[in-house]
Amino acid sequence: PPVTTARALLLIADTGGGHRACAEALREELEYGDRMTGIIVDPLTGPGVSPPVRWLFRRYGPLVRVAPALWALLFHATNHSLVRPVVEALITRAVRRPLADAIDRHRPEVVVVLHPLLVAPAARHRHGRVITVITDIGNPHRTWWHRSVDEYVTPRPGLPRHLMNQRGTREHVFGLPVRRQFVASSAVPDRSQLGLSPERFVVLINGGGEGVRGTGRWARALVRGKADVDVIVICGRNERLRGRLSRLEPRPGRQLLVTGFVDDIATWMRTADVLVAKAGPGIIAEAAALGLPLLLAGSLPGQEAGNSEAVVRGGAGIRVSSTRDLLARVTQLSARPDLLLALHLAALRSGRPTAGALTADLITNPKENP
Ligand code: UDP
C-alpha cells in the first residue's frame, strides 16, 4: 500500500477513451514510487449527477457514432462566448453532489481536471490546488480556460491572453500524458502467438474508445482489398461493430483479428506496421510515443478539427480522404520501407513520452509563482 497519504483527485468523463487514458497515465506516474495516490472520478456519467445531464453524457458514444453532425452542432453552440456561462452554470449545478461527495471522501491536496466541462465546477467547489490537463490538441473547447485554475498542462501553447496576464496562472507545454505501457516496455510482441504471419504487413485499425463511424468501412475495404496485408481491428466499446466485423471473411491466406475494448493497446500497436485511426488526441500521442506511422482516415468535428494537419505537418502521418486512398496508401507503404522509416522517425521526434512524468512532478511539487 502507498506510504503517502497525499491524494490527487483526477476528474474525467467516460466519453470516448482519451480522458480516462490520460488520467490513468497520471495515476500510474503519481503512484510510481508512492509519491501520491491518484483517485479517478467521473462526476458526469456516474451516480449522483442530475439525471438529464447524465442522460446526455451517456449518449455521447451513440451520438458520435451515429450523428457526428449533431455533435458538431452541440460543440459549436456551447463554444460560443455568450452560451458558455450558461453551460458552465448548468454543469456546475448538475455535478455539485458527486463532486462534493468525492472531495469529502478523499480530501485531496490537488484536483486535476481532464475534461473541459469539469473545469468550472472544480474551480467553483475549489479544494486545494486546481491543475487542468488539456486532453485536446487542435481545437480545445473554450470551457477549458478558467481564471481560477492555478496551472495548465497543455500539448501545445494556447493560454488566452487574459489568463496570460493574470498573476498566478501558468501554462506548461509538456505534451499529452500517455500510460506507462507506451513508455516502459520496448519488447516487440510475437506475431505468431496471435496467428499472424511474421512477414506480412500488419495494419491496425482503431476508431477511438467509442469505435466511431467509418471504422467498419476502413476495415471492410482493407479486408476485401487487393493489398496483401493482415488486419487487426480494435472496436473499442462499439459491440455492434465488433459483431459485424467478426463475421467478415478475409481473403485466403490472410488474417483478420477483431477485438472489443483492450487495456493493453500498446502491445497491439507494437504488433502493427501502420495504424489507421481517427485523429483522436490520445491515439496520436500514443502512436508518436511508439513511433508508429499513422494513416488518419477521419476525425470528430469540433474538438478534433486541426489534429490531422498537426500530425501531417510533423511528418508522422498521412491523411487519407477515401477508402480508395486508404488502400492505395497501405499498398504503397507495404512496398516502401524507406517511406515507413521516415514516418517512424518523424513520429518518434514528435512524441512526448515524458509528459506524464513531468505532469506528475508538477502535481506533487507545488512551484513558487514568480
Ligand atoms: N483505447 C484503449 N483501448 C481500446 C480503444 C481505445 O485503451 O480498445 C484508448 C486509446 O489508447 C486512447 C483512447 O482510448 O488512449 C482514445 O482516445 P482518443 O483521444 O484517441 O479518442 P476518443 O476515444 O477520446 O475520442
Short mmCIF file of C-alpha atoms and ligand atoms in Angstrom, two decimals:
data_model
loop_
_atom_site.label_atom_id
_atom_site.label_comp_id
_atom_site.label_asym_id
_atom_site.label_seq_id
_atom_site.Cartn_x
_atom_site.Cartn_y
_atom_site.Cartn_z
CA PRO A 1 0.00 0.00 0.00
CA PRO A 2 1.17 3.56 -0.68
CA VAL A 3 3.19 5.04 2.22
CA THR A 4 1.97 8.54 1.49
CA THR A 5 -1.50 9.80 2.27
CA ALA A 6 -1.38 12.76 -0.13
CA ARG A 7 -4.12 12.45 -2.72
CA ALA A 8 -4.88 13.87 -6.14
CA LEU A 9 -8.46 13.74 -7.41
CA LEU A 10 -8.45 13.18 -11.18
CA LEU A 11 -11.71 14.38 -12.74
CA ILE A 12 -12.82 12.83 -16.04
CA ALA A 13 -15.86 11.82 -18.03
CA ASP A 14 -16.07 8.43 -19.69
CA THR A 15 -16.85 9.94 -23.06
CA GLY A 16 -14.54 8.50 -25.69
CA GLY A 17 -11.42 6.88 -24.29
CA GLY A 18 -8.98 9.78 -24.13
CA HIS A 19 -9.87 11.40 -20.80
CA ARG A 20 -9.65 8.14 -18.85
CA ALA A 21 -6.45 7.01 -20.62
CA CYS A 22 -4.78 10.30 -19.69
CA ALA A 23 -5.99 10.07 -16.07
CA GLU A 24 -4.65 6.52 -15.87
CA ALA A 25 -1.31 7.74 -17.18
CA LEU A 26 -1.16 10.30 -14.37
CA ARG A 27 -2.28 7.86 -11.71
CA GLU A 28 0.47 5.44 -12.77
CA GLU A 29 3.10 8.18 -12.63
CA LEU A 30 1.87 9.51 -9.26
CA GLU A 31 1.81 6.07 -7.69
CA TYR A 32 5.16 5.09 -9.20
CA GLY A 33 7.48 5.45 -6.23
CA ASP A 34 4.46 6.05 -3.93
CA ARG A 35 4.54 9.79 -4.43
CA MET A 36 0.81 10.36 -4.18
CA THR A 37 -2.43 8.42 -4.54
CA GLY A 38 -4.44 9.20 -7.68
CA ILE A 39 -8.20 8.79 -7.47
CA ILE A 40 -10.10 8.85 -10.77
CA VAL A 41 -13.68 10.12 -10.51
CA ASP A 42 -16.27 10.62 -13.25
CA PRO A 43 -18.90 13.04 -11.93
CA LEU A 44 -20.59 13.46 -15.33
CA THR A 45 -21.77 9.95 -16.18
CA GLY A 46 -21.54 8.30 -12.76
CA PRO A 47 -24.12 8.23 -9.93
CA GLY A 48 -25.29 11.42 -8.23
CA VAL A 49 -25.24 13.72 -11.25
CA SER A 50 -28.61 15.23 -12.14
CA PRO A 51 -30.48 12.80 -14.42
CA PRO A 52 -30.86 14.97 -17.60
CA VAL A 53 -27.12 15.74 -17.65
CA ARG A 54 -26.20 12.12 -17.03
CA TRP A 55 -28.62 11.05 -19.78
CA LEU A 56 -26.94 13.46 -22.21
CA PHE A 57 -23.38 12.46 -21.42
CA ARG A 58 -24.18 8.76 -21.55
CA ARG A 59 -25.36 9.32 -25.11
CA TYR A 60 -22.01 10.75 -26.23
CA GLY A 61 -20.94 7.37 -27.68
CA PRO A 62 -24.05 6.75 -29.80
CA LEU A 63 -24.08 10.42 -30.79
CA VAL A 64 -20.57 10.50 -32.27
CA ARG A 65 -21.12 7.09 -33.87
CA VAL A 66 -24.46 7.78 -35.50
CA ALA A 67 -24.80 11.55 -35.82
CA PRO A 68 -21.43 13.33 -35.75
CA ALA A 69 -23.05 16.38 -37.38
CA LEU A 70 -25.33 16.76 -34.38
CA TRP A 71 -22.31 16.52 -32.10
CA ALA A 72 -20.64 19.28 -34.14
CA LEU A 73 -23.71 21.46 -33.62
CA LEU A 74 -23.62 20.92 -29.86
CA PHE A 75 -19.89 21.57 -29.69
CA HIS A 76 -20.06 24.85 -31.60
CA ALA A 77 -23.22 26.09 -29.89
CA THR A 78 -21.73 25.56 -26.42
CA ASN A 79 -18.40 27.04 -27.55
CA HIS A 80 -19.97 30.46 -28.10
CA SER A 81 -18.88 33.13 -25.61
CA LEU A 82 -22.49 34.04 -24.75
CA VAL A 83 -23.61 30.44 -24.20
CA ARG A 84 -20.55 29.36 -22.26
CA PRO A 85 -21.54 30.86 -18.85
CA VAL A 86 -24.95 29.22 -19.09
CA VAL A 87 -23.40 25.83 -19.83
CA GLU A 88 -20.89 26.24 -17.01
CA ALA A 89 -23.60 27.17 -14.52
CA LEU A 90 -25.76 24.23 -15.59
CA ILE A 91 -22.99 21.65 -15.34
CA THR A 92 -21.67 23.10 -12.07
CA ARG A 93 -25.10 22.61 -10.55
CA ALA A 94 -25.59 19.18 -12.08
CA VAL A 95 -22.33 17.73 -10.70
CA ARG A 96 -22.41 19.52 -7.34
CA ARG A 97 -23.34 16.38 -5.38
CA PRO A 98 -20.95 13.81 -6.86
CA LEU A 99 -18.11 16.34 -6.78
CA ALA A 100 -18.75 17.36 -3.15
CA ASP A 101 -19.04 13.68 -2.17
CA ALA A 102 -15.71 12.86 -3.84
CA ILE A 103 -13.99 15.83 -2.17
CA ASP A 104 -15.42 15.00 1.28
CA ARG A 105 -14.47 11.38 0.95
CA HIS A 106 -10.92 11.79 -0.35
CA ARG A 107 -9.87 15.26 0.95
CA PRO A 108 -7.43 15.74 -1.94
CA GLU A 109 -4.44 18.10 -1.84
CA VAL A 110 -4.80 18.67 -5.58
CA VAL A 111 -7.72 18.48 -8.01
CA VAL A 112 -6.65 17.66 -11.55
CA VAL A 113 -9.26 18.31 -14.26
CA LEU A 114 -9.13 16.35 -17.52
CA HIS A 115 -12.46 17.31 -19.10
CA PRO A 116 -13.41 20.81 -20.30
CA LEU A 117 -16.87 20.82 -18.73
CA LEU A 118 -15.47 19.95 -15.31
CA VAL A 119 -13.10 22.92 -15.10
CA ALA A 120 -15.72 25.44 -13.92
CA PRO A 121 -17.26 23.04 -11.34
CA ALA A 122 -13.78 22.20 -9.95
CA ALA A 123 -12.94 25.91 -9.70
CA ARG A 124 -16.28 26.65 -8.03
CA HIS A 125 -16.04 23.84 -5.47
CA ARG A 126 -12.37 24.53 -5.03
CA HIS A 127 -10.39 22.25 -2.72
CA GLY A 128 -6.59 22.56 -2.70
CA ARG A 129 -4.73 23.42 -5.89
CA VAL A 130 -6.52 23.10 -9.22
CA ILE A 131 -4.49 21.85 -12.18
CA THR A 132 -6.04 21.40 -15.62
CA VAL A 133 -4.56 18.94 -18.10
CA ILE A 134 -5.89 19.70 -21.57
CA THR A 135 -6.60 16.50 -23.46
CA ASP A 136 -7.26 18.17 -26.82
CA ILE A 137 -4.78 19.29 -29.45
CA GLY A 138 -6.30 21.12 -32.41
CA ASN A 139 -9.36 22.95 -31.20
CA PRO A 140 -9.86 22.92 -27.43
CA HIS A 141 -13.35 23.95 -26.26
CA ARG A 142 -13.28 27.36 -24.58
CA THR A 143 -14.59 25.96 -21.27
CA TRP A 144 -11.08 24.56 -20.72
CA TRP A 145 -9.87 28.09 -19.87
CA HIS A 146 -10.84 29.43 -16.47
CA ARG A 147 -9.31 32.19 -14.37
CA SER A 148 -9.37 30.16 -11.12
CA VAL A 149 -7.13 27.38 -12.43
CA ASP A 150 -3.59 27.53 -10.97
CA GLU A 151 -1.67 25.56 -13.57
CA TYR A 152 -2.35 24.38 -17.10
CA VAL A 153 -0.62 21.43 -18.74
CA THR A 154 -1.11 21.53 -22.50
CA PRO A 155 0.05 19.61 -25.57
CA ARG A 156 0.68 22.90 -27.35
CA PRO A 157 0.69 26.58 -26.32
CA GLY A 158 -2.77 28.13 -26.21
CA LEU A 159 -3.26 30.07 -22.97
CA PRO A 160 -5.54 33.00 -23.82
CA ARG A 161 -4.10 36.49 -23.29
CA HIS A 162 -6.39 37.42 -20.39
CA LEU A 163 -5.10 34.41 -18.43
CA MET A 164 -1.52 35.02 -19.51
CA ASN A 165 -1.63 38.47 -17.96
CA GLN A 166 -3.20 37.22 -14.77
CA ARG A 167 -0.83 36.68 -11.86
CA GLY A 168 -0.81 33.11 -10.71
CA THR A 169 -1.94 31.21 -13.82
CA ARG A 170 0.80 29.26 -15.56
CA GLU A 171 0.96 27.09 -18.66
CA HIS A 172 3.32 24.15 -19.08
CA VAL A 173 3.63 22.72 -22.57
CA PHE A 174 4.55 19.15 -21.62
CA GLY A 175 2.52 17.22 -24.22
CA LEU A 176 -0.32 14.77 -23.62
CA PRO A 177 0.45 12.22 -20.87
CA VAL A 178 0.42 8.60 -22.11
CA ARG A 179 0.28 5.45 -19.99
CA ARG A 180 3.46 3.65 -18.93
CA GLN A 181 2.75 0.78 -21.34
CA PHE A 182 3.82 3.23 -24.09
CA VAL A 183 6.97 4.27 -22.27
CA ALA A 184 8.29 1.45 -20.13
CA SER A 185 8.44 -1.62 -22.38
CA SER A 186 10.13 -1.92 -25.74
CA ALA A 187 9.59 -5.64 -26.36
CA VAL A 188 8.09 -6.42 -29.78
CA PRO A 189 5.26 -8.94 -29.35
CA ASP A 190 5.40 -12.29 -31.10
CA ARG A 191 3.03 -12.12 -34.07
CA SER A 192 2.73 -15.87 -34.44
CA GLN A 193 1.10 -16.06 -30.99
CA LEU A 194 -1.78 -14.09 -32.49
CA GLY A 195 -1.89 -16.31 -35.56
CA LEU A 196 -0.32 -13.59 -37.71
CA SER A 197 2.41 -14.23 -40.22
CA PRO A 198 5.74 -12.72 -39.09
CA GLU A 199 6.42 -11.41 -42.62
CA ARG A 200 3.12 -9.98 -43.81
CA PHE A 201 2.44 -6.25 -43.36
CA VAL A 202 0.07 -5.67 -40.41
CA VAL A 203 -2.48 -2.85 -40.39
CA LEU A 204 -4.14 -1.92 -37.09
CA ILE A 205 -7.45 -0.06 -37.21
CA ASN A 206 -8.95 1.92 -34.31
CA GLY A 207 -11.81 4.41 -34.26
CA GLY A 208 -11.22 5.68 -30.70
CA GLY A 209 -12.74 4.43 -27.47
CA GLU A 210 -16.25 4.52 -28.99
CA GLY A 211 -15.45 2.91 -32.37
CA VAL A 212 -16.72 5.83 -34.43
CA ARG A 213 -18.48 5.75 -37.77
CA GLY A 214 -16.05 4.91 -40.55
CA THR A 215 -14.16 2.22 -38.60
CA GLY A 216 -16.21 -0.56 -40.26
CA ARG A 217 -15.77 0.95 -43.71
CA TRP A 218 -11.97 1.17 -43.35
CA ALA A 219 -11.84 -2.42 -42.09
CA ARG A 220 -14.02 -3.85 -44.88
CA ALA A 221 -12.02 -2.03 -47.56
CA LEU A 222 -8.73 -3.46 -46.29
CA VAL A 223 -10.00 -6.97 -45.65
CA ARG A 224 -11.58 -7.27 -49.10
CA GLY A 225 -8.99 -5.18 -50.94
CA LYS A 226 -6.03 -6.29 -53.05
CA ALA A 227 -3.31 -5.20 -50.61
CA ASP A 228 -1.68 -8.35 -49.18
CA VAL A 229 -1.96 -7.40 -45.51
CA ASP A 230 -3.17 -8.80 -42.20
CA VAL A 231 -5.71 -6.63 -40.41
CA ILE A 232 -6.40 -6.07 -36.71
CA VAL A 233 -9.46 -4.03 -35.72
CA ILE A 234 -9.92 -2.68 -32.19
CA CYS A 235 -13.58 -1.70 -31.97
CA GLY A 236 -13.45 -0.05 -28.52
CA ARG A 237 -16.85 -0.05 -26.83
CA ASN A 238 -18.75 -0.47 -30.12
CA GLU A 239 -20.05 -4.02 -29.63
CA ARG A 240 -22.27 -3.92 -32.70
CA LEU A 241 -19.31 -3.11 -34.90
CA ARG A 242 -17.33 -5.89 -33.30
CA GLY A 243 -20.14 -8.37 -34.00
CA ARG A 244 -20.46 -7.32 -37.62
CA LEU A 245 -16.73 -7.31 -38.38
CA SER A 246 -16.20 -10.69 -36.69
CA ARG A 247 -18.32 -12.22 -39.45
CA LEU A 248 -16.08 -10.85 -42.24
CA GLU A 249 -14.14 -13.46 -44.20
CA PRO A 250 -10.60 -12.39 -45.11
CA ARG A 251 -9.09 -13.49 -48.42
CA PRO A 252 -7.36 -16.91 -48.36
CA GLY A 253 -4.04 -16.88 -46.51
CA ARG A 254 -4.68 -13.55 -44.81
CA GLN A 255 -5.64 -12.93 -41.21
CA LEU A 256 -8.25 -10.72 -39.61
CA LEU A 257 -8.40 -10.16 -35.84
CA VAL A 258 -11.31 -8.27 -34.33
CA THR A 259 -11.50 -7.26 -30.68
CA GLY A 260 -13.53 -5.02 -28.39
CA PHE A 261 -12.00 -2.61 -25.88
CA VAL A 262 -8.49 -3.71 -24.87
CA ASP A 263 -6.50 -2.46 -21.88
CA ASP A 264 -3.12 -3.34 -23.39
CA ILE A 265 -3.48 -1.38 -26.60
CA ALA A 266 0.27 -0.59 -26.69
CA THR A 267 1.02 -4.29 -27.28
CA TRP A 268 -1.40 -4.32 -30.21
CA MET A 269 0.18 -1.17 -31.58
CA ARG A 270 3.68 -2.64 -31.30
CA THR A 271 2.47 -5.61 -33.35
CA ALA A 272 1.45 -3.40 -36.28
CA ASP A 273 3.39 -1.71 -39.09
CA VAL A 274 0.89 1.09 -39.52
CA LEU A 275 -2.14 2.43 -37.66
CA VAL A 276 -5.34 3.56 -39.36
CA ALA A 277 -7.25 5.79 -36.96
CA LYS A 278 -9.45 8.78 -36.43
CA ALA A 279 -7.49 11.84 -35.35
CA GLY A 280 -8.06 11.40 -31.60
CA PRO A 281 -5.52 13.22 -29.44
CA GLY A 282 -4.91 10.16 -27.27
CA ILE A 283 -4.09 7.74 -30.05
CA ILE A 284 -1.98 10.39 -31.84
CA ALA A 285 0.17 10.92 -28.72
CA GLU A 286 0.46 7.17 -28.17
CA ALA A 287 1.42 6.39 -31.78
CA ALA A 288 4.07 9.12 -31.57
CA ALA A 289 5.48 7.67 -28.33
CA LEU A 290 5.92 4.32 -30.11
CA GLY A 291 6.99 5.77 -33.48
CA LEU A 292 4.06 4.06 -35.19
CA PRO A 293 3.17 5.67 -38.57
CA LEU A 294 -0.41 6.94 -38.76
CA LEU A 295 -2.92 6.96 -41.59
CA LEU A 296 -5.57 9.43 -40.48
CA ALA A 297 -8.85 8.39 -42.01
CA GLY A 298 -11.27 10.64 -40.15
CA SER A 299 -11.82 13.00 -37.24
CA LEU A 300 -14.63 14.13 -35.00
CA PRO A 301 -15.97 17.54 -35.88
CA GLY A 302 -15.39 20.12 -33.13
CA GLN A 303 -12.51 19.37 -30.78
CA GLU A 304 -10.56 17.23 -33.25
CA ALA A 305 -10.52 19.78 -36.07
CA GLY A 306 -6.89 20.54 -36.87
CA ASN A 307 -5.44 17.38 -35.30
CA SER A 308 -4.73 15.64 -38.64
CA GLU A 309 -3.00 18.73 -40.02
CA ALA A 310 -0.71 18.87 -36.97
CA VAL A 311 0.33 15.23 -37.46
CA VAL A 312 0.87 15.65 -41.21
CA ARG A 313 2.91 18.84 -40.64
CA GLY A 314 5.18 16.93 -38.26
CA GLY A 315 5.67 14.18 -40.87
CA ALA A 316 4.36 11.47 -38.51
CA GLY A 317 1.37 10.50 -40.61
CA ILE A 318 -0.60 10.82 -43.81
CA ARG A 319 -4.18 11.93 -44.16
CA VAL A 320 -6.40 9.75 -46.35
CA SER A 321 -9.53 11.16 -47.93
CA SER A 322 -11.39 7.99 -49.01
CA THR A 323 -11.27 4.22 -48.69
CA ARG A 324 -9.66 4.13 -52.14
CA ASP A 325 -6.96 6.48 -50.97
CA LEU A 326 -6.55 4.37 -47.83
CA LEU A 327 -5.99 1.21 -49.89
CA ALA A 328 -3.52 3.00 -52.16
CA ARG A 329 -1.53 4.30 -49.18
CA VAL A 330 -1.43 0.93 -47.43
CA THR A 331 -0.24 -0.72 -50.67
CA GLN A 332 2.40 1.97 -51.11
CA LEU A 333 3.69 1.78 -47.52
CA SER A 334 3.84 -2.01 -47.52
CA ALA A 335 6.19 -1.81 -50.51
CA ARG A 336 8.27 1.17 -49.36
CA PRO A 337 10.26 0.56 -46.16
CA ASP A 338 12.09 3.85 -46.73
CA LEU A 339 8.85 5.82 -46.53
CA LEU A 340 7.74 3.86 -43.49
CA LEU A 341 11.07 4.58 -41.78
CA ALA A 342 10.75 8.33 -42.49
CA LEU A 343 7.28 8.33 -40.91
CA HIS A 344 8.54 6.26 -37.97
CA LEU A 345 11.39 8.68 -37.24
CA ALA A 346 9.18 11.75 -37.56
CA ALA A 347 6.62 10.15 -35.23
CA LEU A 348 9.33 9.49 -32.62
CA ARG A 349 10.53 13.08 -32.94
CA SER A 350 7.04 14.43 -32.29
CA GLY A 351 6.42 12.08 -29.33
CA ARG A 352 6.42 13.38 -25.75
CA PRO A 353 6.73 10.19 -23.68
CA THR A 354 7.84 12.17 -20.60
CA ALA A 355 4.65 14.27 -20.46
CA GLY A 356 3.13 12.05 -17.77
CA ALA A 357 6.21 12.15 -15.52
CA LEU A 358 6.57 15.93 -15.89
CA THR A 359 2.89 16.46 -15.08
CA ALA A 360 3.11 14.16 -12.05
CA ASP A 361 6.09 16.24 -10.84
CA LEU A 362 4.02 19.38 -11.14
CA ILE A 363 1.13 17.76 -9.24
CA THR A 364 3.33 16.55 -6.38
CA ASN A 365 5.64 19.58 -6.10
CA PRO A 366 3.92 22.94 -5.92
CA LYS A 367 6.19 25.52 -7.52
CA GLU A 368 6.52 29.04 -6.21
CA ASN A 369 4.96 31.54 -8.56
CA PRO A 370 7.45 34.06 -9.90
N1 UDP B 1 -8.23 2.86 -26.14
C1 UDP B 1 -7.88 1.76 -25.38
N2 UDP B 1 -8.40 0.56 -25.72
C2 UDP B 1 -9.25 0.40 -26.78
C3 UDP B 1 -9.58 1.53 -27.56
C4 UDP B 1 -9.06 2.75 -27.22
O1 UDP B 1 -7.12 1.86 -24.41
O2 UDP B 1 -9.67 -0.72 -27.01
C5 UDP B 1 -7.68 4.15 -25.76
C6 UDP B 1 -6.62 4.66 -26.71
O3 UDP B 1 -5.39 4.04 -26.43
C7 UDP B 1 -6.64 6.15 -26.43
C8 UDP B 1 -8.10 6.39 -26.07
O4 UDP B 1 -8.69 5.14 -25.79
O5 UDP B 1 -5.85 6.46 -25.31
C9 UDP B 1 -8.84 7.06 -27.19
O6 UDP B 1 -8.56 8.41 -27.08
P1 UDP B 1 -8.62 9.40 -28.30
O7 UDP B 1 -8.30 10.75 -27.75
O8 UDP B 1 -7.74 8.92 -29.40
O9 UDP B 1 -10.10 9.33 -28.82
P2 UDP B 1 -11.52 9.36 -28.05
O10 UDP B 1 -11.95 7.95 -27.90
O11 UDP B 1 -11.29 10.03 -26.72
O12 UDP B 1 -12.41 10.13 -28.95
#
